[in-house]
Amino acid sequence: MQRRKSIVVKTLGVVTAAALLLTGCAGGSTAAEDPGDVSGAFDWKRYEGETIRFVAGLQPWQAQIEPMIAEFEELTGIDVEMEALPEDQFRQRLQVELTAGSDAIDVFMSSIQQDGARFASSGWYEDLTPYIENKSLTSPDYDFADFSESVLEGHTFDGVLSALPIQLEVQMLFYRKDLLEAAGYDAPPATLDELEEIAEATSDPANNVYGWAARGKRAAAVTQLTSFILNHGAEYMVDGGAAFDSPEGVAAIKDYGRLIREYGPSGSTNNGWEELLALFQAGSLAQWADNSGQAAALRDPAQTPFADQVGYAPMPAGPESDAQTFFGWASAISSNSEHKGAAWLFLQWLTSPETVAALQATGIPGGRQSVEFGPDVPTEFVEAFQTALATAQPQLPQVQSVPEVRDVIGDAIVSSIQGDDVEAATATAAEQFNRIVELEAR
């Protein structure tokens, strides 16, 4: 068997040149094969002898999966040529090759919330449903039902399941057990009203302790606002247009900004997750909402001196709902691949219970609900993660121009934190949002 080639490309010039050279050079026996035409017993060796190309970004997930790919090659007889690139160059590589209609990429990582709507509109994703539904192509042990319905909906565009989750984070509430107990609370808040009550009781600015914090830095804050939007009974979009300027949406943005303004540290509009992680580790925050990936640093005593006092909980419910949210990376099959059958076996293996379990044991959560975490992961974190995952919805609107809409919604968040006219700021943001979406449709 050929050994897998792993390539890390360092410069954009090399990326672009390589992409142009590779365009159209791949070949294979399954280009015209319709998954509905494949019959017979499931067999991991069905595409033995084929070679597929997998393009990935440099991520913790990629670093863990790369040495495991030899197991897939042994199982299937399929050779995997993997290329791992820094994220900016990775995005450029995909853009160049997929735009050119290259058949040289078979499987690729995809930031589904950042790029999903645009990639789907361009026709770059292969529809995965026919492969999953064909028992000749999907192992009886795959257990597709183990993925939560809400997470799959976040990977679906215009009814097409475009990718499958490989690395997920959910929004989570981190809190200091000792500070809450000192204020008379023996459990984290279950509602936003309780969160505010605890924030007020634990705030002690004179001693540099603040009862609540969340991202306030413009675009970065939008992912964390989403649970407030949903739990106030609002949505970002309805029928292709802005809906966050509804009374419920305005109330959500007001509450998000007010809580940060009244109970958070000064300079909150400059705070992203990096700044807030440092503040929490310095002992300055009693409660902090952010994505679950921060937990690895918080449970490490070498990084967080009071790691044994860190608590984990799902986001509290709002006045209208108890929604949870997620962000993450996915993997997809290129619609131009000439090795789609082999590519599906690889994607199936990447998201199988066994592979997800191996990665999750290292602290990298996948998208499956039933897979256990490693023994060093706190039970409270596991319970909070699994509770959120069961109903988690995407943290960003499903539009093509994600960076642009994050900026305009972020402006409304900043206005709220600063105590400005939230109704006016949100109305302006909605107008700009609609202009962006209308341009996409042209």
XYZ file of C-alpha atoms in Angstrom:
442
model
C 0.000 0.000 0.000
C 1.178 3.498 -0.766
C 1.980 5.586 2.263
C 0.001 8.751 2.877
C 1.576 12.049 1.933
C 1.144 14.853 4.475
C 1.969 18.330 3.232
C 1.988 21.617 5.125
C 2.074 24.580 2.721
C 3.659 27.706 4.192
C 3.031 30.500 1.695
C 0.069 31.734 -0.286
C 2.145 31.809 -3.472
C 2.801 28.103 -3.180
C -0.870 27.509 -2.367
C -2.107 29.288 -5.481
C 0.482 27.787 -7.803
C -0.125 24.288 -6.516
C -3.868 24.720 -6.838
C -3.611 25.758 -10.469
C -1.286 22.870 -11.295
C -3.575 20.375 -9.640
C -6.774 21.584 -11.287
C -8.272 18.825 -13.355
C -5.393 16.360 -12.880
C -7.187 13.800 -10.705
C -8.914 10.757 -12.121
C -10.852 7.787 -10.814
C -13.306 5.027 -11.499
C -16.289 6.422 -9.617
C -16.872 9.812 -11.284
C -20.222 8.842 -12.800
C -21.268 6.445 -10.080
C -24.615 7.365 -8.559
C -24.790 6.314 -4.884
C -28.293 5.028 -5.570
C -26.882 2.537 -8.069
C -24.474 0.904 -5.599
C -25.765 -2.428 -4.291
C -24.595 -5.462 -2.363
C -23.295 -5.887 1.150
C -21.428 -3.051 2.835
C -17.683 -3.522 2.381
C -14.918 -1.240 3.629
C -12.739 -2.647 0.794
C -15.195 -1.628 -1.951
C -12.863 1.087 -3.273
C -9.546 -0.576 -2.487
C -6.669 0.804 -4.538
C -8.095 4.313 -4.993
C -6.387 7.494 -3.798
C -8.236 10.472 -2.348
C -6.996 13.930 -1.444
C -8.021 15.522 1.859
C -7.413 19.248 2.418
C -7.550 20.458 6.024
C -6.790 23.508 8.101
C -4.255 23.397 10.908
C -6.474 22.786 13.934
C -6.272 20.680 17.124
C -8.628 18.189 15.436
C -6.347 17.923 12.399
C -3.280 17.353 14.570
C -4.988 14.440 16.331
C -6.587 12.826 13.270
C -3.533 12.900 11.013
C -1.591 10.045 12.666
C -4.807 7.986 12.842
C -5.404 7.997 9.074
C -3.113 5.010 8.632
C -5.835 2.987 10.373
C -8.333 4.006 7.684
C -5.853 3.124 4.934
C -5.353 -0.318 6.465
C -9.108 -0.833 6.882
C -10.064 0.170 3.338
C -7.032 -0.102 1.077
C -7.655 3.531 0.111
C -4.636 5.851 0.102
C -5.191 9.298 1.634
C -3.072 12.249 0.558
C -3.591 14.849 3.272
C -2.598 18.489 3.055
C -2.701 20.643 6.190
C -2.450 24.408 5.828
C -2.644 27.449 8.131
C -6.247 28.648 8.204
C -5.920 31.694 5.937
C -4.022 29.705 3.319
C -6.413 26.783 3.706
C -9.356 29.055 2.880
C -7.474 30.461 -0.108
C -6.679 26.967 -1.363
C -10.322 25.908 -1.245
C -11.437 29.139 -2.890
C -8.998 28.767 -5.783
C -9.589 25.097 -6.520
C -13.325 24.901 -5.922
C -13.969 28.060 -7.944
C -11.953 26.581 -10.792
C -14.099 23.435 -10.752
C -11.097 21.264 -9.922
C -11.719 17.556 -9.381
C -8.485 17.268 -7.403
C -10.056 17.747 -3.949
C -12.137 14.844 -2.685
C -12.735 15.680 0.995
C -12.182 18.973 2.785
C -12.659 20.582 6.166
C -15.297 23.296 6.161
C -16.173 26.074 8.593
C -19.853 25.466 8.054
C -21.139 28.605 9.779
C -18.601 30.888 8.132
C -18.631 29.414 4.629
C -21.539 26.979 4.421
C -24.176 29.152 2.742
C -21.692 30.480 0.188
C -20.249 27.045 -0.620
C -23.727 25.539 -0.873
C -24.905 28.335 -3.179
C -21.846 27.699 -5.372
C -22.661 23.989 -5.584
C -19.403 22.852 -4.010
C -20.861 20.385 -1.502
C -21.924 16.870 -2.428
C -25.314 15.909 -0.975
C -24.554 13.310 1.715
C -28.055 11.952 2.255
C -28.035 9.410 -0.643
C -24.795 7.910 0.716
C -26.071 7.712 4.282
C -29.359 6.095 3.194
C -27.668 3.442 1.037
C -26.935 0.417 3.253
C -24.424 -0.801 0.677
C -22.310 2.306 1.290
C -22.873 2.919 4.992
C -21.780 0.575 7.761
C -24.566 -0.859 9.928
C -22.518 0.352 12.922
C -22.491 3.988 11.786
C -25.574 5.029 13.844
C -26.462 8.206 12.006
C -29.261 8.877 14.508
C -26.583 9.636 17.123
C -26.161 13.121 15.607
C -28.650 15.575 17.075
C -31.321 16.823 14.696
C -30.608 20.474 15.464
C -26.879 20.094 14.700
C -27.646 18.369 11.396
C -30.032 21.185 10.508
C -27.116 23.566 11.000
C -25.192 21.597 8.354
C -28.109 21.605 5.901
C -28.698 24.237 3.206
C -31.841 24.344 1.071
C -32.659 20.821 2.219
C -29.233 19.410 1.320
C -27.093 17.822 4.050
C -23.788 19.332 2.974
C -21.299 18.255 5.635
C -20.956 16.374 8.921
C -19.553 17.744 12.184
C -16.029 16.752 13.171
C -15.251 19.258 15.947
C -17.933 21.066 17.927
C -18.087 23.665 20.642
C -21.248 24.689 22.450
C -21.793 27.919 24.313
C -21.342 27.270 28.015
C -21.501 29.130 31.304
C -18.252 28.982 33.292
C -18.531 30.033 36.920
C -16.604 30.149 40.208
C -18.151 27.743 42.686
C -16.404 29.384 45.636
C -17.587 32.896 44.743
C -21.167 31.743 44.233
C -21.138 29.839 47.517
C -19.752 32.876 49.363
C -22.703 34.855 48.002
C -25.176 32.199 49.187
C -25.712 30.210 45.948
C -25.077 26.471 45.738
C -25.960 26.042 42.043
C -25.431 27.937 38.778
C -28.277 30.021 37.337
C -30.996 28.224 35.386
C -32.498 31.428 33.940
C -31.199 34.800 32.807
C -33.010 36.419 35.730
C -31.084 34.173 38.124
C -27.864 34.939 36.238
C -28.403 38.650 36.848
C -29.234 38.054 40.516
C -25.988 36.113 40.990
C -24.036 38.689 38.967
C -25.205 41.446 41.297
C -24.465 39.395 44.419
C -20.939 38.429 43.352
C -19.799 41.750 41.887
C -17.085 43.429 43.949
C -15.331 45.980 41.711
C -13.308 47.344 44.621
C -11.570 43.961 44.761
C -11.484 43.547 40.972
C -14.222 40.904 40.885
C -17.057 41.190 38.372
C -20.245 39.146 38.428
C -20.664 38.575 34.709
C -18.781 38.873 31.439
C -19.221 37.958 27.787
C -17.624 39.071 24.553
C -18.139 42.731 23.714
C -15.764 43.087 20.790
C -17.982 43.873 17.793
C -18.060 40.881 15.386
C -16.632 38.451 17.945
C -19.613 39.051 20.237
C -22.231 37.868 17.748
C -21.729 34.144 18.417
C -22.366 34.746 22.116
C -25.410 36.968 21.547
C -27.236 34.181 19.676
C -28.528 32.348 22.749
C -29.974 35.635 24.030
C -31.706 36.198 20.676
C -33.202 32.700 20.632
C -34.125 32.655 24.309
C -35.993 35.937 23.977
C -38.087 34.345 21.231
C -36.377 36.085 18.300
C -34.333 34.950 15.282
C -31.651 36.529 13.139
C -33.545 35.854 9.891
C -37.050 35.040 8.711
C -37.890 34.473 5.027
C -34.451 35.654 3.950
C -34.549 38.994 5.753
C -33.457 40.424 9.091
C -35.704 39.552 12.022
C -33.499 40.527 14.965
C -35.003 44.034 14.939
C -38.274 42.650 16.330
C -39.275 43.761 19.842
C -37.964 40.427 21.160
C -34.671 40.855 19.311
C -34.204 44.391 20.577
C -34.900 43.168 24.125
C -32.246 40.451 23.707
C -29.612 42.919 22.513
C -30.529 45.316 25.321
C -30.200 42.602 27.961
C -26.898 41.322 26.581
C -25.331 44.789 26.581
C -26.851 45.899 29.882
C -25.600 42.852 31.774
C -22.084 43.425 30.469
C -22.260 47.148 31.206
C -23.604 46.792 34.744
C -21.733 43.719 35.967
C -18.689 43.388 33.714
C -15.205 44.892 33.745
C -14.444 48.233 32.124
C -13.353 48.247 28.500
C -15.772 45.430 27.654
C -16.120 46.476 24.004
C -12.472 45.460 23.561
C -12.946 42.005 25.037
C -12.908 38.849 22.940
C -12.462 35.334 24.281
C -8.702 35.788 24.736
C -9.085 38.790 27.047
C -11.925 37.185 28.996
C -10.052 33.910 29.465
C -7.168 35.856 30.994
C -9.550 37.774 33.282
C -11.265 34.588 34.437
C -7.916 32.881 35.121
C -6.806 35.947 37.088
C -9.809 35.493 39.396
C -11.699 38.578 38.192
C -14.893 36.928 36.902
C -17.592 35.078 38.816
C -19.535 34.071 35.678
C -18.439 33.995 32.048
C -20.234 32.741 28.944
C -18.164 31.521 26.017
C -17.601 28.472 23.850
C -16.765 25.156 25.486
C -13.300 24.972 23.955
C -12.097 27.315 26.710
C -12.654 24.550 29.267
C -9.356 22.811 28.505
C -7.424 25.796 29.869
C -9.810 26.275 32.797
C -9.484 22.721 34.093
C -5.668 22.768 33.869
C -4.189 23.743 37.285
C -1.006 24.910 35.562
C -3.048 27.553 33.710
C -5.886 28.194 36.149
C -4.851 28.207 39.839
C -8.413 27.567 41.066
C -9.236 24.885 38.455
C -10.980 22.777 41.111
C -13.423 25.648 41.745
C -14.500 26.092 38.116
C -18.067 25.046 37.373
C -19.697 24.335 34.007
C -23.350 24.724 33.026
C -25.534 25.102 29.941
C -26.600 28.632 29.084
C -29.530 29.784 31.235
C -33.017 29.931 29.734
C -34.540 33.233 28.694
C -38.084 34.549 29.020
C -39.314 32.645 25.938
C -37.045 29.659 25.344
C -34.221 27.417 26.566
C -32.151 27.272 23.367
C -28.480 26.310 23.190
C -25.962 27.113 20.432
C -22.921 25.562 18.740
C -19.958 26.471 16.552
C -17.528 24.103 14.918
C -15.765 22.512 11.988
C -17.211 19.990 9.578
C -15.968 17.779 6.774
C -17.515 17.565 3.315
C -17.158 15.811 -0.029
C -16.433 17.982 -3.044
C -19.190 17.817 -5.646
C -16.444 17.676 -8.304
C -14.655 14.681 -6.784
C -14.154 11.708 -9.075
C -13.773 9.408 -6.068
C -17.030 10.093 -4.221
C -17.542 6.525 -3.036
C -14.059 6.361 -1.519
C -14.499 9.902 -0.181
C -17.725 8.859 1.566
C -15.991 5.913 3.233
C -13.353 8.328 4.517
C -15.912 10.880 5.759
C -17.894 8.041 7.328
C -14.767 6.850 9.150
C -13.895 10.402 10.287
C -17.325 10.715 11.924
C -17.735 7.126 13.107
C -18.395 6.377 16.800
C -14.944 4.826 17.149
C -13.032 7.757 15.646
C -15.055 10.357 17.537
C -14.478 8.421 20.769
C -10.711 8.360 20.196
C -10.631 12.105 19.600
C -13.018 12.926 22.406
C -10.786 11.039 24.835
C -8.132 13.675 24.057
C -10.591 16.494 24.789
C -11.741 17.269 21.234
C -15.547 16.850 21.137
C -17.203 15.579 17.985
C -20.826 15.782 17.010
C -22.122 12.536 18.509
C -24.379 12.574 21.547
C -23.585 9.124 22.967
C -19.775 9.119 22.860
C -18.109 9.396 26.245
C -15.348 11.819 27.180
C -11.999 10.880 28.682
C -11.681 10.156 32.420
C -9.928 13.474 33.105
C -12.868 15.565 31.881
C -15.085 16.780 34.775
C -18.515 15.175 34.949
C -20.120 18.603 35.252
C -18.566 19.663 31.944
C -19.735 16.479 30.219
C -23.301 16.955 31.454
C -23.352 20.608 30.402
C -21.893 19.807 26.978
C -24.278 16.946 26.254
C -27.289 18.926 27.468
C -26.405 21.813 25.154
C -25.518 19.572 22.207
C -28.907 17.859 22.212
C -30.709 21.051 21.108
C -27.864 23.287 19.924
C -28.528 25.631 17.002
C -25.928 27.474 14.863
C -24.350 30.560 16.377
C -24.383 32.530 13.123
C -27.013 33.342 10.485
C -26.993 31.127 7.378
C -25.924 33.795 4.901
C -23.099 33.914 2.381
C -21.495 37.143 3.638
C -20.930 36.092 7.244
C -18.106 38.547 8.097
C -20.150 41.487 6.844
C -23.325 40.604 8.766
C -21.301 39.921 11.911
C -19.922 43.445 11.687
C -23.336 45.111 11.400
C -24.898 43.058 14.212
C -21.750 43.688 16.250
C -22.298 47.431 15.911
C -25.688 47.056 17.631
C -24.086 45.027 20.427
C -21.448 47.707 21.020
C -24.175 50.374 21.128
C -26.021 48.366 23.747
C -22.950 47.896 25.926
C -22.259 51.627 25.739
C -25.825 52.468 26.771
C -26.763 54.104 23.464
C -30.108 53.963 21.634
C -30.460 50.223 21.038
C -33.678 50.478 18.989
C -32.041 52.849 16.529
C -28.800 50.881 16.375
C -30.654 47.608 15.805
C -32.865 49.151 13.095
C -29.755 50.401 11.305
C -28.106 47.001 11.632
C -31.188 45.293 10.183
C -31.241 47.673 7.196
C -27.565 46.985 6.496
C -28.127 43.251 6.972
C -30.919 43.291 4.379
C -28.779 45.192 1.877
C -26.032 42.595 2.252
C -28.461 39.703 1.779
C -30.102 41.411 -1.240
C -26.698 41.811 -2.896
C -26.042 38.106 -2.387
C -29.269 37.224 -4.202
C -28.364 39.203 -7.340
